[in-house]
Amino acid sequence: MLGMALAAIDGTIVSTAVPQIVGDLGGLTVFSWLFSGYLLAVTVTLPLYGKLSDTFGRKPVLIAGIILFLVGSVLCAAAWNMAALIAFRIVQGLGGGALQGTVQTIAADLYPLKERPRIQAKLSTVWATSAVAGPVVGGLLAGYADWRWIFLINLPVGAVALWLVVRHLHEPSRPRPAARPRVDWAGALAVFATGSLLLTALVQGGVAWPWLSAPSLGLFGASAVLAALTVVIERRAAEPVIPGWVWRRRTIASVNLALGAMGLLMVAPTVFLPTYAQSVLGLGPIAAGFVLSVMTLSWPVSAALSDRVYNRIGFRRTAMIGMSAALLVLLAFPLLPYPGEPWHPALLMLLLGAALGLFQLPLIVGVQSTVGWAERGTTTASVLFCRQVGQSVGAALFGAVANGVLAARLLDAPVDGLPGDLDAVTRALEDPGAFSAAATDHVRRAVDAAVDYVYVGAAGAAALALLALIILAPRRFPVITEAADAPETAGAQGRQGAAS
């Protein structure tokens, strides 16, 4: 949990200190790469760490991830300009990728099926606590100390986590393989390069350059070529980083697609709800953050109770109930009155968190239970990788939708010269004298309409997740018995279809 906390609190604590960082180091035009670079490094390394943990064990991968994250934290605190800070944030992300995937895998290794919801719910509370505590701690450190402390504070937490892991994490013994394990470094490099180019195109498209510009088309074209090359390399590899069975098995493929769609819809609340709360409801940044944070309160509670549902009706049906409820909540958002009260979206986010807790945890526990020890790291990494890619695609897609709706609504504004993108409009609304009363109301209604369309798009992503489960997922997950799950017999095919 402490190792997970390093990755969980990172994004929220850094975001509050951006004004101080930019004021000290400059680089206003590229500061978004503080987050994009970190996200890119986490995402593209997930498959590699999953394969390494299956090959060499979870403990060495987790220890390496914590050390790499702490080294990146020290380097970030010592950064002398924005370019250096962005580079060191990528180093942090390389460690964060090991933390996110490996911790989830270890939870499935150490606890039998009946106990996994409890431990997974505890891991969810780490994210919930980080969502609330991160902005507060980051704001206090940036305001009363120095922004560099938001990275140095990782050191004591990481040191305790490292000591506990080294001293107390004991993996079951495994037989030595007949041949020396081989790492598919060519495949790992190909996956890294493909993911880097694709995520860069998604993150920067429509921001740093237009979608149909030469840089955007060039990045998408190059990523397509590299993706084809990656498939060729992985087919020929003896131990591929992303093996073909990840997509040939219906259970894993359906969960990958469903959680990828969930990553897509999560962009609506995490990215656009704070903008809605500040620009439409007139809340401050902290209050807007708390409107979103209520989702993280109901999520772990729902996840902890989900086993009472899926033990009765199965993983697939439980997840379908959760996503159906999420679909209704997302469709209800555009029906909120204008401008409305803060408790209106807060209540919807409370319900959304409960619905997604009922959706995500049964799928993760279920898919981890269908594979043995030797495949669990790769399987878990593939699920998390698809969710991260979904978030990147969602940020690009819904950003374009929001800015398109906003620009269309501002064409008939009562004043000229209004900014045409959501970020610029939000900053302009923070200045009370920027617009007249009529223009301010028109702009607020335009932002309201833009966010409404985003939530409709998120509802479409929820529908895609449901379709993936209905069409692809088997009615009963082929769960491996606990005996067949031991490392000594990992890969054994004794399966039971009951209770899933």
Coordinates of C-alpha atoms in Angstrom, one line a residue:
M1 CA 0.0 0.0 0.0
L2 CA 2.9 2.4 0.7
G3 CA 4.4 1.5 -2.7
M4 CA 1.1 2.1 -4.4
A5 CA 0.8 5.5 -2.5
L6 CA 3.9 6.8 -4.2
A7 CA 2.3 6.4 -7.6
A8 CA -1.2 7.4 -6.4
I9 CA -0.4 10.7 -4.8
D10 CA 2.0 11.8 -7.6
G11 CA -0.4 13.4 -10.0
T12 CA -2.6 15.2 -7.5
I13 CA 0.3 16.6 -5.4
V14 CA 2.2 17.9 -8.5
S15 CA -0.8 19.6 -10.1
T16 CA -1.3 22.0 -7.2
A17 CA 2.2 23.3 -7.5
V18 CA 2.3 24.0 -11.2
P19 CA 2.1 27.9 -10.8
Q20 CA 5.1 27.9 -8.4
I21 CA 7.1 25.5 -10.7
V22 CA 6.4 27.6 -13.8
G23 CA 7.2 30.8 -11.9
D24 CA 10.6 29.4 -10.8
L25 CA 11.7 27.4 -13.9
G26 CA 9.6 29.0 -16.7
G27 CA 8.4 26.8 -19.5
L28 CA 4.8 27.7 -19.5
T29 CA 4.3 26.4 -23.0
V30 CA 5.5 22.9 -22.2
F31 CA 4.5 22.4 -18.6
S32 CA 1.8 20.0 -19.5
W33 CA 4.6 17.5 -20.2
L34 CA 5.1 17.2 -16.5
F35 CA 2.0 15.0 -16.5
S36 CA 2.1 13.7 -20.1
G37 CA 5.7 12.5 -19.9
Y38 CA 5.0 10.7 -16.6
L39 CA 1.8 9.1 -18.0
L40 CA 3.6 8.1 -21.1
A41 CA 6.4 6.4 -19.2
V42 CA 4.0 4.6 -16.9
T43 CA 1.8 3.3 -19.8
V44 CA 4.4 2.0 -22.2
T45 CA 6.4 0.2 -19.5
L46 CA 3.4 -1.7 -18.0
P47 CA 3.7 -4.7 -20.4
L48 CA 7.4 -5.0 -19.9
Y49 CA 7.2 -5.0 -16.1
G50 CA 4.3 -7.5 -16.3
K51 CA 6.5 -9.9 -18.3
L52 CA 9.5 -9.4 -16.1
S53 CA 7.5 -10.1 -13.0
D54 CA 6.3 -13.4 -14.5
T55 CA 9.9 -14.3 -15.5
F56 CA 12.0 -13.2 -12.5
G57 CA 9.4 -12.8 -9.7
R58 CA 7.4 -9.8 -8.3
K59 CA 9.7 -8.8 -5.5
P60 CA 12.8 -7.8 -7.6
V61 CA 10.6 -5.8 -10.0
L62 CA 8.8 -4.0 -7.2
I63 CA 12.1 -3.2 -5.5
A64 CA 13.5 -1.9 -8.7
G65 CA 10.4 0.2 -9.3
I66 CA 10.5 1.9 -5.9
I67 CA 14.2 2.7 -6.2
L68 CA 13.8 4.1 -9.7
F69 CA 10.8 6.2 -8.5
L70 CA 12.8 7.6 -5.6
V71 CA 15.8 8.4 -7.9
G72 CA 13.5 10.2 -10.2
S73 CA 12.0 12.1 -7.2
V74 CA 15.5 13.3 -6.1
L75 CA 16.4 14.3 -9.6
C76 CA 13.1 16.2 -9.9
A77 CA 13.8 18.1 -6.7
A78 CA 17.2 19.1 -8.1
A79 CA 15.9 20.2 -11.6
W80 CA 17.4 23.4 -12.9
N81 CA 14.9 24.1 -15.7
M82 CA 11.7 22.8 -17.1
A83 CA 13.3 20.5 -19.7
A84 CA 15.3 18.8 -16.9
L85 CA 12.2 18.5 -14.7
I86 CA 10.2 16.9 -17.6
A87 CA 13.1 14.4 -18.2
F88 CA 13.2 13.5 -14.6
R89 CA 9.5 13.1 -14.4
I90 CA 9.8 10.5 -17.1
V91 CA 12.4 8.7 -14.9
Q92 CA 9.7 8.8 -12.2
G93 CA 7.2 7.3 -14.6
L94 CA 9.5 4.4 -15.4
G95 CA 9.4 3.5 -11.7
G96 CA 5.7 4.2 -11.5
G97 CA 4.9 1.6 -14.2
A98 CA 6.5 -1.1 -12.0
L99 CA 4.6 0.0 -9.0
Q100 CA 1.1 0.1 -10.5
G101 CA 1.2 -3.3 -12.2
T102 CA 3.3 -5.3 -9.8
V103 CA 1.3 -4.3 -6.6
Q104 CA -1.9 -5.4 -8.2
T105 CA -0.3 -8.7 -9.2
I106 CA 1.1 -9.3 -5.8
A107 CA -2.3 -8.8 -4.2
A108 CA -3.7 -11.6 -6.4
D109 CA -0.6 -13.8 -5.5
L110 CA -0.8 -13.5 -1.8
Y111 CA -4.6 -13.7 -1.2
P112 CA -7.0 -16.4 -2.3
L113 CA -10.0 -15.6 -4.4
K114 CA -12.3 -15.1 -1.4
E115 CA -10.0 -12.5 0.2
R116 CA -9.0 -10.6 -2.9
P117 CA -11.9 -8.1 -2.8
R118 CA -10.9 -7.1 0.7
I119 CA -7.2 -6.4 -0.2
Q120 CA -8.1 -4.8 -3.5
A121 CA -10.6 -2.5 -1.7
K122 CA -7.7 -1.5 0.7
L123 CA -5.6 -0.7 -2.4
S124 CA -8.5 1.4 -3.7
T125 CA -8.5 3.4 -0.4
V126 CA -4.9 4.4 -1.2
W127 CA -6.2 6.1 -4.4
A128 CA -9.1 7.7 -2.5
T129 CA -6.9 9.1 0.2
S130 CA -4.4 10.4 -2.3
A131 CA -7.2 12.1 -4.3
V132 CA -8.1 14.1 -1.2
A133 CA -4.8 14.5 0.5
G134 CA -2.6 15.2 -2.6
P135 CA -4.0 18.7 -3.4
V136 CA -3.9 19.7 0.2
V137 CA -0.4 18.6 0.9
G138 CA 0.8 19.9 -2.5
G139 CA -0.8 23.3 -1.8
L140 CA 0.7 23.6 1.6
L141 CA 4.2 22.6 0.5
A142 CA 4.1 24.9 -2.5
G143 CA 2.6 27.8 -0.6
Y144 CA 4.6 27.6 2.7
A145 CA 7.8 25.8 1.8
D146 CA 9.1 25.2 -1.7
W147 CA 7.7 23.2 -4.6
R148 CA 10.8 20.9 -4.5
W149 CA 9.4 19.4 -1.3
I150 CA 6.5 17.8 -3.2
F151 CA 9.1 15.4 -4.7
L152 CA 11.3 15.1 -1.6
I153 CA 8.4 14.0 0.5
N154 CA 8.4 10.8 -1.5
L155 CA 11.7 9.8 0.1
P156 CA 10.6 8.8 3.6
V157 CA 7.5 7.1 2.3
G158 CA 9.5 5.2 -0.3
A159 CA 12.2 4.3 2.2
V160 CA 9.7 2.7 4.6
A161 CA 7.9 0.9 1.7
L162 CA 11.3 -0.4 0.4
W163 CA 12.3 -1.7 3.9
L164 CA 9.0 -3.4 4.4
V165 CA 9.1 -5.1 1.0
V166 CA 12.6 -6.3 1.4
R167 CA 12.0 -7.6 4.9
H168 CA 8.5 -8.9 4.9
L169 CA 7.5 -9.8 1.3
H170 CA 8.2 -13.5 0.9
E171 CA 7.3 -15.0 -2.5
P172 CA 6.6 -18.8 -2.7
S173 CA 9.5 -20.8 -4.0
R174 CA 9.5 -21.7 -7.7
P175 CA 11.4 -24.4 -9.5
R176 CA 14.3 -23.2 -11.5
P177 CA 13.5 -23.2 -15.2
A178 CA 15.4 -25.7 -17.4
A179 CA 16.7 -23.0 -19.6
R180 CA 17.9 -19.5 -18.7
P181 CA 15.0 -17.0 -18.9
R182 CA 15.2 -14.8 -22.0
V183 CA 13.8 -11.3 -22.1
D184 CA 12.4 -10.1 -25.3
W185 CA 14.3 -6.8 -25.4
A186 CA 13.5 -6.2 -29.1
G187 CA 9.8 -6.5 -28.4
A188 CA 10.1 -4.3 -25.3
L189 CA 11.8 -1.6 -27.3
A190 CA 9.2 -1.9 -30.1
V191 CA 6.3 -1.6 -27.6
F192 CA 8.0 1.3 -25.9
A193 CA 8.6 3.2 -29.2
T194 CA 5.1 2.5 -30.5
G195 CA 3.4 3.6 -27.3
S196 CA 5.6 6.7 -27.0
L197 CA 4.7 7.9 -30.5
L198 CA 1.0 7.1 -30.2
L199 CA 0.6 8.7 -26.8
T200 CA 2.6 11.8 -27.9
A201 CA 0.3 12.1 -30.9
L202 CA -2.8 11.8 -28.7
V203 CA -1.6 14.1 -26.0
Q204 CA -0.2 16.9 -28.1
G205 CA -2.7 16.7 -31.0
G206 CA -5.0 19.7 -31.0
V207 CA -2.8 21.3 -28.3
A208 CA 0.7 21.8 -29.6
W209 CA -0.3 21.4 -33.2
P210 CA -3.6 20.9 -35.2
W211 CA -4.9 17.4 -35.7
L212 CA -4.4 17.4 -39.4
S213 CA -1.0 19.0 -39.3
A214 CA 2.2 17.4 -40.5
P215 CA 3.5 16.6 -37.0
S216 CA 0.2 14.9 -36.0
L217 CA -0.1 12.9 -39.2
G218 CA 3.5 11.9 -39.1
L219 CA 3.3 10.6 -35.5
F220 CA 0.2 8.6 -36.2
G221 CA 1.7 7.2 -39.4
A222 CA 5.0 6.3 -37.7
S223 CA 3.1 4.7 -34.7
A224 CA 1.1 2.6 -37.2
V225 CA 4.3 1.4 -38.9
L226 CA 5.9 0.6 -35.6
A227 CA 2.8 -1.2 -34.4
A228 CA 3.0 -3.5 -37.4
L229 CA 6.7 -4.1 -36.8
T230 CA 5.9 -4.9 -33.1
V231 CA 3.4 -7.6 -34.2
V232 CA 6.0 -9.2 -36.4
I233 CA 8.7 -9.1 -33.6
E234 CA 6.3 -10.5 -31.0
R235 CA 5.2 -13.4 -33.2
R236 CA 8.8 -14.4 -33.7
A237 CA 9.9 -14.0 -30.1
A238 CA 10.3 -17.0 -27.8
E239 CA 9.0 -15.1 -24.8
P240 CA 7.1 -12.1 -26.2
V241 CA 6.4 -9.1 -23.9
I242 CA 2.8 -9.0 -25.2
P243 CA 2.0 -12.7 -26.0
G244 CA -0.8 -13.5 -28.5
W245 CA -2.8 -15.4 -25.9
V246 CA -3.7 -12.1 -24.2
W247 CA -6.0 -11.4 -27.2
R248 CA -6.9 -15.0 -28.2
R249 CA -8.5 -15.8 -24.8
R250 CA -12.0 -14.4 -24.7
T251 CA -12.0 -13.6 -21.0
I252 CA -8.8 -11.5 -21.1
A253 CA -9.6 -9.8 -24.4
S254 CA -13.1 -8.8 -23.2
V255 CA -11.8 -7.5 -19.9
N256 CA -9.0 -5.5 -21.8
L257 CA -11.6 -3.9 -24.1
A258 CA -14.1 -3.2 -21.2
L259 CA -11.5 -1.6 -19.0
G260 CA -10.1 0.3 -22.0
A261 CA -13.6 1.8 -22.5
M262 CA -13.7 2.6 -18.8
G263 CA -10.5 4.5 -19.1
L264 CA -12.1 6.4 -21.9
L265 CA -15.2 7.4 -19.9
M266 CA -13.1 8.3 -16.8
V267 CA -11.8 11.4 -18.7
A268 CA -15.2 13.0 -18.3
P269 CA -15.2 13.3 -14.5
T270 CA -11.5 13.5 -13.8
V271 CA -10.6 16.1 -16.5
F272 CA -13.8 18.0 -17.3
L273 CA -15.8 18.0 -14.0
P274 CA -13.3 20.4 -12.2
T275 CA -13.6 22.7 -15.2
Y276 CA -17.4 22.5 -15.0
A277 CA -17.4 23.1 -11.2
Q278 CA -15.2 26.2 -11.5
S279 CA -16.5 27.8 -14.8
V280 CA -20.2 26.9 -14.4
L281 CA -20.8 26.6 -10.7
G282 CA -18.3 29.3 -9.8
L283 CA -16.4 27.2 -7.2
G284 CA -12.8 27.6 -6.3
P285 CA -10.1 25.0 -7.2
I286 CA -10.2 23.3 -3.8
A287 CA -14.0 23.1 -3.7
A288 CA -14.1 21.9 -7.3
G289 CA -11.6 19.1 -6.4
F290 CA -13.8 18.0 -3.5
V291 CA -16.8 17.7 -5.9
L292 CA -14.8 15.1 -7.8
S293 CA -13.3 13.5 -4.8
V294 CA -16.6 12.1 -3.5
M295 CA -16.3 9.6 -6.3
T296 CA -13.2 8.2 -4.7
L297 CA -15.1 7.7 -1.4
S298 CA -17.9 5.5 -2.7
W299 CA -15.6 3.5 -5.1
P300 CA -13.6 1.5 -2.5
V301 CA -16.8 0.8 -0.4
S302 CA -18.6 -0.5 -3.5
A303 CA -15.5 -2.5 -4.5
A304 CA -15.2 -4.1 -1.0
L305 CA -18.8 -5.2 -1.1
S306 CA -18.7 -6.5 -4.7
D307 CA -17.8 -10.0 -3.7
R308 CA -21.2 -10.4 -2.1
V309 CA -22.6 -9.8 -5.5
Y310 CA -20.3 -11.8 -7.8
N311 CA -20.2 -14.8 -5.6
R312 CA -23.9 -15.1 -6.2
I313 CA -24.3 -14.1 -9.9
G314 CA -20.8 -14.2 -11.3
F315 CA -18.1 -11.7 -12.4
R316 CA -19.6 -10.9 -15.8
R317 CA -23.1 -10.1 -14.5
T318 CA -21.8 -8.0 -11.6
A319 CA -19.6 -5.9 -13.9
M320 CA -22.6 -5.5 -16.3
I321 CA -24.8 -4.2 -13.5
G322 CA -22.1 -1.8 -12.4
M323 CA -21.5 -0.4 -15.9
S324 CA -25.3 -0.2 -16.6
A325 CA -25.6 2.0 -13.5
A326 CA -22.6 4.1 -14.6
L327 CA -24.3 4.6 -18.0
L328 CA -27.4 5.9 -16.4
V329 CA -25.4 8.3 -14.2
L330 CA -23.5 9.6 -17.1
L331 CA -26.7 10.2 -19.1
A332 CA -28.2 12.0 -16.1
F333 CA -25.4 14.7 -16.0
P334 CA -26.7 16.7 -19.1
L335 CA -30.1 16.8 -17.4
L336 CA -28.7 18.8 -14.4
P337 CA -30.2 22.3 -14.1
Y338 CA -28.2 25.4 -15.1
P339 CA -26.3 26.6 -13.2
G340 CA -27.4 24.2 -10.4
E341 CA -26.1 23.5 -7.0
P342 CA -22.7 21.9 -6.2
W343 CA -24.4 18.9 -4.5
H344 CA -26.0 18.0 -7.8
P345 CA -22.8 16.8 -9.6
A346 CA -21.4 15.6 -6.3
L347 CA -24.3 13.3 -5.8
L348 CA -23.9 11.9 -9.4
M349 CA -20.1 11.4 -8.8
L350 CA -21.0 9.5 -5.5
L351 CA -23.2 7.2 -7.5
L352 CA -20.7 6.9 -10.4
G353 CA -18.0 5.8 -7.9
A354 CA -20.2 3.2 -6.5
A355 CA -21.1 1.9 -10.0
L356 CA -17.5 1.8 -11.2
G357 CA -16.4 0.0 -8.0
L358 CA -18.9 -2.7 -8.9
F359 CA -17.6 -2.8 -12.4
Q360 CA -13.8 -2.7 -12.2
L361 CA -12.9 -4.9 -9.2
P362 CA -14.9 -8.0 -10.3
L363 CA -13.3 -7.9 -13.7
I364 CA -9.7 -7.5 -12.3
V365 CA -10.2 -10.2 -9.7
G366 CA -12.0 -12.4 -12.2
V367 CA -9.4 -12.2 -15.0
Q368 CA -6.5 -12.7 -12.5
S369 CA -8.2 -15.8 -11.3
T370 CA -8.3 -17.3 -14.8
V371 CA -4.5 -17.5 -15.1
G372 CA -1.8 -19.2 -13.1
W373 CA 1.2 -17.5 -11.4
A374 CA 3.4 -17.6 -14.5
E375 CA 0.8 -15.6 -16.5
R376 CA -0.7 -13.3 -13.9
G377 CA 1.8 -10.4 -14.2
T378 CA 1.4 -10.2 -18.0
T379 CA -2.4 -10.5 -17.7
T380 CA -2.6 -7.8 -15.1
A381 CA -0.3 -5.5 -17.0
S382 CA -2.3 -5.9 -20.2
V383 CA -5.5 -4.9 -18.4
L384 CA -3.9 -1.8 -16.8
F385 CA -2.2 -0.9 -20.1
C386 CA -5.5 -0.9 -22.0
R387 CA -7.1 1.3 -19.3
Q388 CA -4.2 3.8 -19.5
V389 CA -4.4 3.9 -23.3
G390 CA -8.2 4.4 -23.0
Q391 CA -7.6 7.4 -20.8
S392 CA -5.1 8.9 -23.3
V393 CA -7.5 8.3 -26.2
G394 CA -10.4 9.8 -24.2
A395 CA -8.4 12.9 -23.3
A396 CA -7.7 13.6 -27.0
L397 CA -11.2 12.7 -28.2
F398 CA -13.2 14.5 -25.6
G399 CA -10.9 17.5 -25.7
A400 CA -11.6 17.9 -29.4
V401 CA -15.4 17.4 -28.7
A402 CA -15.5 20.0 -25.9
N403 CA -13.5 22.6 -27.9
G404 CA -15.6 22.0 -31.0
V405 CA -18.9 22.5 -29.1
L406 CA -17.5 25.5 -27.2
A407 CA -16.3 27.2 -30.4
A408 CA -19.7 26.6 -32.1
R409 CA -21.6 28.1 -29.1
L410 CA -19.4 31.2 -28.9
L411 CA -20.0 32.2 -32.5
D412 CA -23.1 34.2 -31.6
A413 CA -21.6 35.6 -28.3
P414 CA -22.6 39.2 -27.4
V415 CA -19.0 40.3 -27.5
D416 CA -16.1 39.6 -29.9
G417 CA -12.7 38.2 -29.3
L418 CA -13.6 35.4 -26.9
P419 CA -11.1 32.6 -26.6
G420 CA -12.0 29.4 -28.5
D421 CA -10.7 26.6 -26.3
L422 CA -11.8 25.4 -22.9
D423 CA -8.6 26.1 -21.0
A424 CA -8.4 29.7 -22.2
V425 CA -12.1 30.3 -21.4
T426 CA -11.7 28.9 -17.9
R427 CA -8.7 31.2 -17.2
A428 CA -10.7 34.2 -18.6
L429 CA -13.7 33.4 -16.3
E430 CA -11.4 33.6 -13.3
D431 CA -11.1 37.4 -13.9
P432 CA -14.3 39.0 -12.7
G433 CA -13.9 42.0 -15.0
A434 CA -13.1 40.1 -18.2
F435 CA -16.6 40.1 -19.6
S436 CA -19.9 41.8 -19.1
A437 CA -22.6 40.1 -17.2
A438 CA -24.4 39.0 -20.4
A439 CA -21.1 37.7 -22.0
T440 CA -20.2 35.9 -18.8
D441 CA -23.5 34.1 -18.7
H442 CA -23.2 33.2 -22.4
V443 CA -19.7 31.8 -21.9
R444 CA -20.8 29.8 -18.8
R445 CA -23.6 28.3 -20.8
A446 CA -21.2 27.4 -23.6
V447 CA -18.9 25.6 -21.1
D448 CA -22.0 23.8 -19.7
A449 CA -23.0 22.6 -23.1
A450 CA -19.4 21.4 -23.9
V451 CA -19.2 19.4 -20.7
D452 CA -22.6 17.9 -21.3
Y453 CA -21.5 16.6 -24.7
V454 CA -18.4 15.1 -23.1
Y455 CA -20.6 13.2 -20.7
V456 CA -22.8 12.0 -23.5
G457 CA -19.6 10.7 -25.2
A458 CA -18.6 9.1 -21.9
A459 CA -22.0 7.3 -21.8
G460 CA -21.1 6.0 -25.3
A461 CA -17.9 4.6 -23.9
A462 CA -19.9 2.9 -21.1
A463 CA -22.1 1.4 -23.8
L464 CA -19.0 0.0 -25.5
A465 CA -17.8 -1.6 -22.3
L466 CA -21.2 -3.3 -21.9
L467 CA -21.0 -4.5 -25.5
A468 CA -17.6 -6.0 -24.9
L469 CA -18.9 -8.0 -22.0
I470 CA -22.1 -9.0 -23.7
I471 CA -20.5 -10.1 -27.0
L472 CA -17.0 -11.3 -26.0
A473 CA -17.0 -12.3 -22.3
P474 CA -17.9 -15.9 -21.5
R475 CA -20.9 -16.2 -19.2
R476 CA -18.7 -17.9 -16.6
F477 CA -15.1 -17.0 -16.2
P478 CA -12.9 -20.2 -16.3
V479 CA -11.4 -19.8 -12.8
I480 CA -8.4 -21.8 -11.8
T481 CA -8.6 -23.7 -8.6
E482 CA -6.4 -22.5 -5.7
A483 CA -4.3 -25.7 -5.9
A484 CA -3.5 -25.2 -9.5
D485 CA -2.6 -21.6 -8.9
A486 CA 0.6 -22.4 -6.9
P487 CA 3.8 -21.2 -8.6
E488 CA 5.1 -24.8 -8.7
T489 CA 2.3 -25.7 -11.0
A490 CA 1.7 -22.4 -12.7
G491 CA 0.3 -22.9 -16.1
A492 CA -1.7 -26.0 -15.1
Q493 CA -5.0 -26.1 -16.9
G494 CA -7.1 -27.5 -14.1
R495 CA -10.0 -25.1 -14.2
Q496 CA -13.4 -24.9 -12.6
G497 CA -16.3 -23.0 -14.1
A498 CA -18.5 -22.7 -11.0
A499 CA -18.9 -19.5 -8.9
S500 CA -17.7 -17.3 -11.8

